[in-house]
Coordinates of N, CA and C in Angstrom, one line a residue:
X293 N -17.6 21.8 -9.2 CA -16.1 21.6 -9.0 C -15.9 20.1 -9.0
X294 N -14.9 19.8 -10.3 CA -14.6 18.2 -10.4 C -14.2 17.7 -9.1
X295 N -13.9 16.5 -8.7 CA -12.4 15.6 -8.0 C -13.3 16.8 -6.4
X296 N -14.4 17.3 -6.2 CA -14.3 17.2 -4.8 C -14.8 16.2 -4.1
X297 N -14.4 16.0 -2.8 CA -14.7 14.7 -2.3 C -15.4 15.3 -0.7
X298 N -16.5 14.7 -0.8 CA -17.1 15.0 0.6 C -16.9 14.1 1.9
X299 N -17.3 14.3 2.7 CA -16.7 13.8 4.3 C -17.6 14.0 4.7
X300 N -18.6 12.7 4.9 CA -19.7 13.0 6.0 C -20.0 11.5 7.3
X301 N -20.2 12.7 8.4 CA -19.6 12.1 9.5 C -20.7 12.4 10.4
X302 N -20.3 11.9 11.8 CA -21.3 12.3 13.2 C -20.6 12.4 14.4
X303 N -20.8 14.0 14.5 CA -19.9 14.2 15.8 C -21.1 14.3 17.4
X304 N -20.9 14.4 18.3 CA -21.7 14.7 19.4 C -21.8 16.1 19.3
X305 N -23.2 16.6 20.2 CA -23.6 17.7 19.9 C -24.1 17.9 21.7
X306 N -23.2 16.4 22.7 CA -23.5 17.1 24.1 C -21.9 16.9 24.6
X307 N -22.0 18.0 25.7 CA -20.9 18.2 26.3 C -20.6 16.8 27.2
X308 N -21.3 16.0 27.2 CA -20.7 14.8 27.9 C -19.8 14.0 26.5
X309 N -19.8 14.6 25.4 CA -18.8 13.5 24.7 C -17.4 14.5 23.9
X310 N -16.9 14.1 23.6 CA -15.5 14.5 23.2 C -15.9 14.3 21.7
X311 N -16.2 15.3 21.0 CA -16.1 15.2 19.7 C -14.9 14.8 18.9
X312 N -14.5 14.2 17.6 CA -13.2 13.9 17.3 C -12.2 14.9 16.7
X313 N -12.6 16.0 17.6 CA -11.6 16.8 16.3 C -10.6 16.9 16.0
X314 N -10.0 15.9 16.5 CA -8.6 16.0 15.8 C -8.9 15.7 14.2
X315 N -9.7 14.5 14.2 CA -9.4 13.7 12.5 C -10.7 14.8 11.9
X316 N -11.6 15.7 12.5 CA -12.0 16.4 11.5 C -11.6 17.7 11.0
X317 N -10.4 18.0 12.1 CA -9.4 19.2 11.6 C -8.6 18.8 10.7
X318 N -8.0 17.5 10.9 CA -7.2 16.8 9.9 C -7.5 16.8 8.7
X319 N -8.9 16.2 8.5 CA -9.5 16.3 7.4 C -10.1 17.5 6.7
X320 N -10.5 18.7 7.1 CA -11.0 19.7 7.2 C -10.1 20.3 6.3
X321 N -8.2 20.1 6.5 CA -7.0 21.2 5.7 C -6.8 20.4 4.8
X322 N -6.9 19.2 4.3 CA -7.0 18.4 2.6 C -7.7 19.4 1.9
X323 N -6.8 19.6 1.3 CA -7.9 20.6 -0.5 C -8.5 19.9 -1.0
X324 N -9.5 20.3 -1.0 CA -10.8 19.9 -2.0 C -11.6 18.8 -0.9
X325 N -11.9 18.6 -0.5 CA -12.9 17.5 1.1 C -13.6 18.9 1.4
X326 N -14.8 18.7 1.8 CA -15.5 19.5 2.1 C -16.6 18.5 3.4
X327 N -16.4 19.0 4.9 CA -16.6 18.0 5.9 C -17.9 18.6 5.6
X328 N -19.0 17.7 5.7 CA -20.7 17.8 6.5 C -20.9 16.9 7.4
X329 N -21.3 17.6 8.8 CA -21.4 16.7 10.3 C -22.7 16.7 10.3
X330 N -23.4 15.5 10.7 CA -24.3 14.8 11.7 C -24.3 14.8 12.9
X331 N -25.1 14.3 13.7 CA -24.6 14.4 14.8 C -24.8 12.6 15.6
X332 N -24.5 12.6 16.8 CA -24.4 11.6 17.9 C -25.7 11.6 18.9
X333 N -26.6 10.9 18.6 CA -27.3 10.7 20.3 C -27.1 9.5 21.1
X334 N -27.7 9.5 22.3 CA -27.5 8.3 23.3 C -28.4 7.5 23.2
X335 N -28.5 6.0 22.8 CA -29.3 4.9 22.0 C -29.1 3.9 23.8
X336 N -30.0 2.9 23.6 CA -30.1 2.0 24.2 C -28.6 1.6 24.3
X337 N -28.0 0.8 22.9 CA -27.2 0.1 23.1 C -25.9 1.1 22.7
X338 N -26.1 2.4 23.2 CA -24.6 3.5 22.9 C -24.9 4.4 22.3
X339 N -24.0 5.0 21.6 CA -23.7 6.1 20.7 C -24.2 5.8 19.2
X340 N -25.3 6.6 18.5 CA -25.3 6.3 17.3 C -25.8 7.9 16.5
X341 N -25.0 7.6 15.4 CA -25.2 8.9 14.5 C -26.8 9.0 13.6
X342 N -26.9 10.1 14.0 CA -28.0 10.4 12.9 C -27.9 11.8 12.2
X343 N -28.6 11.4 11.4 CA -28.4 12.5 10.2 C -27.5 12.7 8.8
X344 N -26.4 11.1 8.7 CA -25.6 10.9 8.3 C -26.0 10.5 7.0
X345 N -26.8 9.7 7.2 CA -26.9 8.9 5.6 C -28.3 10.2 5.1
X346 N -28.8 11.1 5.2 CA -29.4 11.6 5.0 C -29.0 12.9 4.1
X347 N -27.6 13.3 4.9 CA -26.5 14.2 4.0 C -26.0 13.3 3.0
X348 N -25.4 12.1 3.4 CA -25.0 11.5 1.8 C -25.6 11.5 0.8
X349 N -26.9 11.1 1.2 CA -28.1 11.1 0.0 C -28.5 12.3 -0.6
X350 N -28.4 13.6 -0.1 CA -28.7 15.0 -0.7 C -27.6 15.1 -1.5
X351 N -26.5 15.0 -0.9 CA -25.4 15.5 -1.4 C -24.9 14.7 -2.9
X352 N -25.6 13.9 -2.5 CA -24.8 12.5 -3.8 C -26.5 13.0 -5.0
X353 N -27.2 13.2 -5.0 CA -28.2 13.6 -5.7 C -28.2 15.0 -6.4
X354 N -28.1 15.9 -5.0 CA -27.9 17.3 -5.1 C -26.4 17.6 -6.4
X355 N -25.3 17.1 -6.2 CA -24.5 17.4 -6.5 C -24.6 16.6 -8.4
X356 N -24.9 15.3 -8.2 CA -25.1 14.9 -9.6 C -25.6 15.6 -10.5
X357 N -26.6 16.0 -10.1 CA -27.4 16.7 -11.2 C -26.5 18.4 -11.2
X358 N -26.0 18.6 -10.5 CA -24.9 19.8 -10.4 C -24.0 19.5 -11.5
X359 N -23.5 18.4 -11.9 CA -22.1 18.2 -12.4 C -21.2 18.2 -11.2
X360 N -21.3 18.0 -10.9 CA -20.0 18.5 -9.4 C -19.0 17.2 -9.3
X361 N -19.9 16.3 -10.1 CA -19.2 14.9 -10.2 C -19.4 13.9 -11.5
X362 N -18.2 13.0 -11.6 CA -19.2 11.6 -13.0 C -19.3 10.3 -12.1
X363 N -18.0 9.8 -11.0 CA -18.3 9.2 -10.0 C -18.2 9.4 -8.5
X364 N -19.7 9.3 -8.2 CA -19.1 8.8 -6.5 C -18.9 7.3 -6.0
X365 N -18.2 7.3 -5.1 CA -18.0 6.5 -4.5 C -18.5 6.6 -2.9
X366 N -18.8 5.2 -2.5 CA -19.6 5.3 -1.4 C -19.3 4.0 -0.1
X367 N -19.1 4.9 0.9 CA -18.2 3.6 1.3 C -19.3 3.1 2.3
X368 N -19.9 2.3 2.1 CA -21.6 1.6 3.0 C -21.6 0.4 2.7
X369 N -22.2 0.1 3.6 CA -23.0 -1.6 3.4 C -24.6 -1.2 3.8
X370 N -24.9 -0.2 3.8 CA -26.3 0.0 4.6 C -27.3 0.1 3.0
X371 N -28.1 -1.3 3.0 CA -29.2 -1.2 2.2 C -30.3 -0.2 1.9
X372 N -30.2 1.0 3.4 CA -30.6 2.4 2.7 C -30.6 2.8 1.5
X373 N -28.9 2.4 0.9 CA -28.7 3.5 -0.3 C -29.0 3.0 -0.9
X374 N -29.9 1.7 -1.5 CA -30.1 1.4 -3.0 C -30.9 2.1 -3.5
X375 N -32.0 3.2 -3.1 CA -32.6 4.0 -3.6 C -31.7 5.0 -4.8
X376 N -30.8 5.8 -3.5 CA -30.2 6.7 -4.0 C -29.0 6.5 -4.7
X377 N -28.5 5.2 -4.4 CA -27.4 5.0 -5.8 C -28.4 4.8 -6.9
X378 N -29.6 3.7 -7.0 CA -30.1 3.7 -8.5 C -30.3 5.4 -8.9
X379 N -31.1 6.2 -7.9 CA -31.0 7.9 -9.0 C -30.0 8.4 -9.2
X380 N -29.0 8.3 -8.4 CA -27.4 8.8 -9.0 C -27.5 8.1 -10.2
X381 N -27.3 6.7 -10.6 CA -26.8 6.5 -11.8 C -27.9 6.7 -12.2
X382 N -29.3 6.6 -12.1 CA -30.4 7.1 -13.2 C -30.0 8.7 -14.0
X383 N -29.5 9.5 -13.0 CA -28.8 10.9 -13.2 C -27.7 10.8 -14.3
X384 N -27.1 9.7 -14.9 CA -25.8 9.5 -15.6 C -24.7 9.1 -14.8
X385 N -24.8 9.4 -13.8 CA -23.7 9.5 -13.1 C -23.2 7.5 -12.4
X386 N -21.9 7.5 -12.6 CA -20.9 6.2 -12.3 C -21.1 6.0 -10.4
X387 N -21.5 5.2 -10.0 CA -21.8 4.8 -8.5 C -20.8 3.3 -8.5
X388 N -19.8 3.7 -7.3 CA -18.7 2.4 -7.2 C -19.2 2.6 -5.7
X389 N -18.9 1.5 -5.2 CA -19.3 0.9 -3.5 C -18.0 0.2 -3.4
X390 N -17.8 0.9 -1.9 CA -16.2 -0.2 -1.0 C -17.2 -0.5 0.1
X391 N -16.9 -1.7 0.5 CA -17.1 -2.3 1.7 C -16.1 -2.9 2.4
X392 N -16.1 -3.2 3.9 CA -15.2 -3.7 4.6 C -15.8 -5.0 4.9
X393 N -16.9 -5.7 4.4 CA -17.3 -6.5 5.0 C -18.1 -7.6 4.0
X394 N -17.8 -9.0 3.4 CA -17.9 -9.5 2.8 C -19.3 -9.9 2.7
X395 N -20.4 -9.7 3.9 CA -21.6 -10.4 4.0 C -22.4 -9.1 3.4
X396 N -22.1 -8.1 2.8 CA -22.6 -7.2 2.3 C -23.7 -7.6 1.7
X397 N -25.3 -6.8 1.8 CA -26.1 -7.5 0.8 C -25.7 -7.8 -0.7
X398 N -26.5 -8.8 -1.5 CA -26.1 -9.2 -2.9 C -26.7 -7.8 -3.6
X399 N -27.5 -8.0 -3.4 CA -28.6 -6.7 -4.2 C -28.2 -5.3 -4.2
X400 N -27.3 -4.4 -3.0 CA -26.4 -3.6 -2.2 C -25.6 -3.6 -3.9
X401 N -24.8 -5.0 -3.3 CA -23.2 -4.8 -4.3 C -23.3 -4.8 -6.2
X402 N -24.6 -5.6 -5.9 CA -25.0 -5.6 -7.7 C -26.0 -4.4 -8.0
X403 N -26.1 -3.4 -7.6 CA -26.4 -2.0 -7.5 C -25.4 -0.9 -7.7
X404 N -24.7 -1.2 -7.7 CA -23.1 0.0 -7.5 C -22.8 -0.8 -9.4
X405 N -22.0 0.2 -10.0 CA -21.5 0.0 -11.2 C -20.1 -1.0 -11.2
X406 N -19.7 -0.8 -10.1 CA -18.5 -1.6 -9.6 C -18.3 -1.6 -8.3
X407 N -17.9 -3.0 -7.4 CA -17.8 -2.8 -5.9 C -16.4 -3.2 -5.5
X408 N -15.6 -2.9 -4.4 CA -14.4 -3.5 -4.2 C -14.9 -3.9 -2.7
X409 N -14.0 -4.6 -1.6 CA -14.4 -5.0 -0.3 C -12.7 -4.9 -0.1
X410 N -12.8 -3.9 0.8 CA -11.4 -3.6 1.6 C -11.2 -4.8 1.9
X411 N -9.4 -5.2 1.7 CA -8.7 -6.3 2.6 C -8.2 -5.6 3.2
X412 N -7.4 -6.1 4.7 CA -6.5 -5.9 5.2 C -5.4 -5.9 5.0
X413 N -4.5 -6.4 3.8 CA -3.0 -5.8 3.2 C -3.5 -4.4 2.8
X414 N -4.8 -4.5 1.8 CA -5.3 -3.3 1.3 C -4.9 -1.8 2.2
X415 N -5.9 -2.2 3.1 CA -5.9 -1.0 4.0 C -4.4 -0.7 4.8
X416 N -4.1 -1.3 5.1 CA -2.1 -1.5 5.6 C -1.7 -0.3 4.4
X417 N -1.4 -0.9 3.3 CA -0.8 -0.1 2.8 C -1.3 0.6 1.6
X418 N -2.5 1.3 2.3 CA -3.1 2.3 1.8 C -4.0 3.2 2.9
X419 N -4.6 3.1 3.4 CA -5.4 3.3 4.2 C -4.5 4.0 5.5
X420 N -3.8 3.4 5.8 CA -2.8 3.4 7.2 C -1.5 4.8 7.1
X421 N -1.8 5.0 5.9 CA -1.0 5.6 5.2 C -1.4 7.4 5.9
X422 N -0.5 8.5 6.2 CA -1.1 9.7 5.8 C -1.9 10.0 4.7
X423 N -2.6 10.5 4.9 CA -3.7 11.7 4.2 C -2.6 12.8 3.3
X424 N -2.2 13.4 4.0 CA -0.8 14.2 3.3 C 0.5 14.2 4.4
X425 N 1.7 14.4 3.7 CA 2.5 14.7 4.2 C 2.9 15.4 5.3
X426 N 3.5 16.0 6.7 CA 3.6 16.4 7.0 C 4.3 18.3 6.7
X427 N 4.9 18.2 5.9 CA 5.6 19.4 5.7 C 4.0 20.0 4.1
X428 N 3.5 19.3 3.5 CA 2.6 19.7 3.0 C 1.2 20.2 4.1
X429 N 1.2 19.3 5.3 CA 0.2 20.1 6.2 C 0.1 21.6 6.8
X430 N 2.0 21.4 7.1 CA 2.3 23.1 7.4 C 2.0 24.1 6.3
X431 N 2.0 24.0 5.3 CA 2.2 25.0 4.6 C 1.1 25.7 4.1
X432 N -0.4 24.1 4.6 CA -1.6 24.7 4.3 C -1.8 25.2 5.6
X433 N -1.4 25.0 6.8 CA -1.9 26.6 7.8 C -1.3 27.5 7.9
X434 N -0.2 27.4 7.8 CA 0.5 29.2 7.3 C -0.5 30.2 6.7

C-alpha cells in the first residue's frame, strides 16, 4: 500500500508511567499511519526507549523490498541509521532525512538522497498545525 506512513514510538510498559495516549490515539484515527510501539525503561539518567530504532529499521527494509514505498522519510539524527538508509536506497528506494538539529553528523546528512533541518517558522506553521481537522476526526469514530 502506497503513501502509508508509519509511527514508531516508545510508550512505557510499567504502571508507574502514564503512557501518552492521548497523541497515540490521535495518531492511531489518521488514515493510512499505521502506530508500532517500543517501549520505555528506567536508565540512570531517566526514561529511555528501546526497541525503537530497531522497528524503524525492519520496517524501512521489510517494506522496501515490499513496494509498500519509493520514499521514506526519516526523521533521526542517530548515526545508527547509516546502515539501513544505504540498503533502503541499495533496494531502489528514495531515503530523505529531517533533522531538528544542525550539528547533525556530515556523513548522517550526505547519506539521505536529500536532507532538510526543521526551522522554527517551519514547524510554527506547519508542524503546530492539526493533524486533521476536527469535524474530519468525528466522522472517523462514528
Amino acid at each position: 500500500m502506497k503513501n502509508r506512513k508509519m509511527v514508531d514510538d516508545a510508550v512505557s510498559r510499567s504502571e508507574d508511567h502514564q503512557s501518552p495516549s492521548t497523541y497515540i490515539d490521535e495518531v492511531r484515527i489518521v488514515p493510512g499511519i499505521e502506530v508500532r510501539l517500543g517501549y520505555l525503561i528506567q536508565g540512570k539518567e531517566g526514561l529511555r526507549q528501546k526497541g525503537v530504532d530497531s522497528l524503524i529499521a525492519i520496517d524501512m527494509l521489510s517494506k522496501s523490498y515490499e513496494s509498500q514505498y519509493d520514499i521514506a522519510v526519516v526523521v533521526a539524527a542517530d548515526r545508527d541509521f547509516l546502515d539501513i538508509v544505504r540498503a533502503v536506497r541499495n533496494s531502489g528506494k528514495r531515503v530523505y532525512g529531517a533533522f531538528f538539529n544542525k550539528d547533525t553528523s556530515e556523513e548522517l546528512r550526505t547519506t539521505f538522497d536529500s536532507s532538510f533541518i526543521f526551522t522554527k517558522e517551519w514547524l510554527q506553521n506547519y508542524i503546530m498545525k492539526p493533524i486533521i481537522d476536527e469535524n474530519d476526526a468525528k466522522q472517523l469514530i462514528q
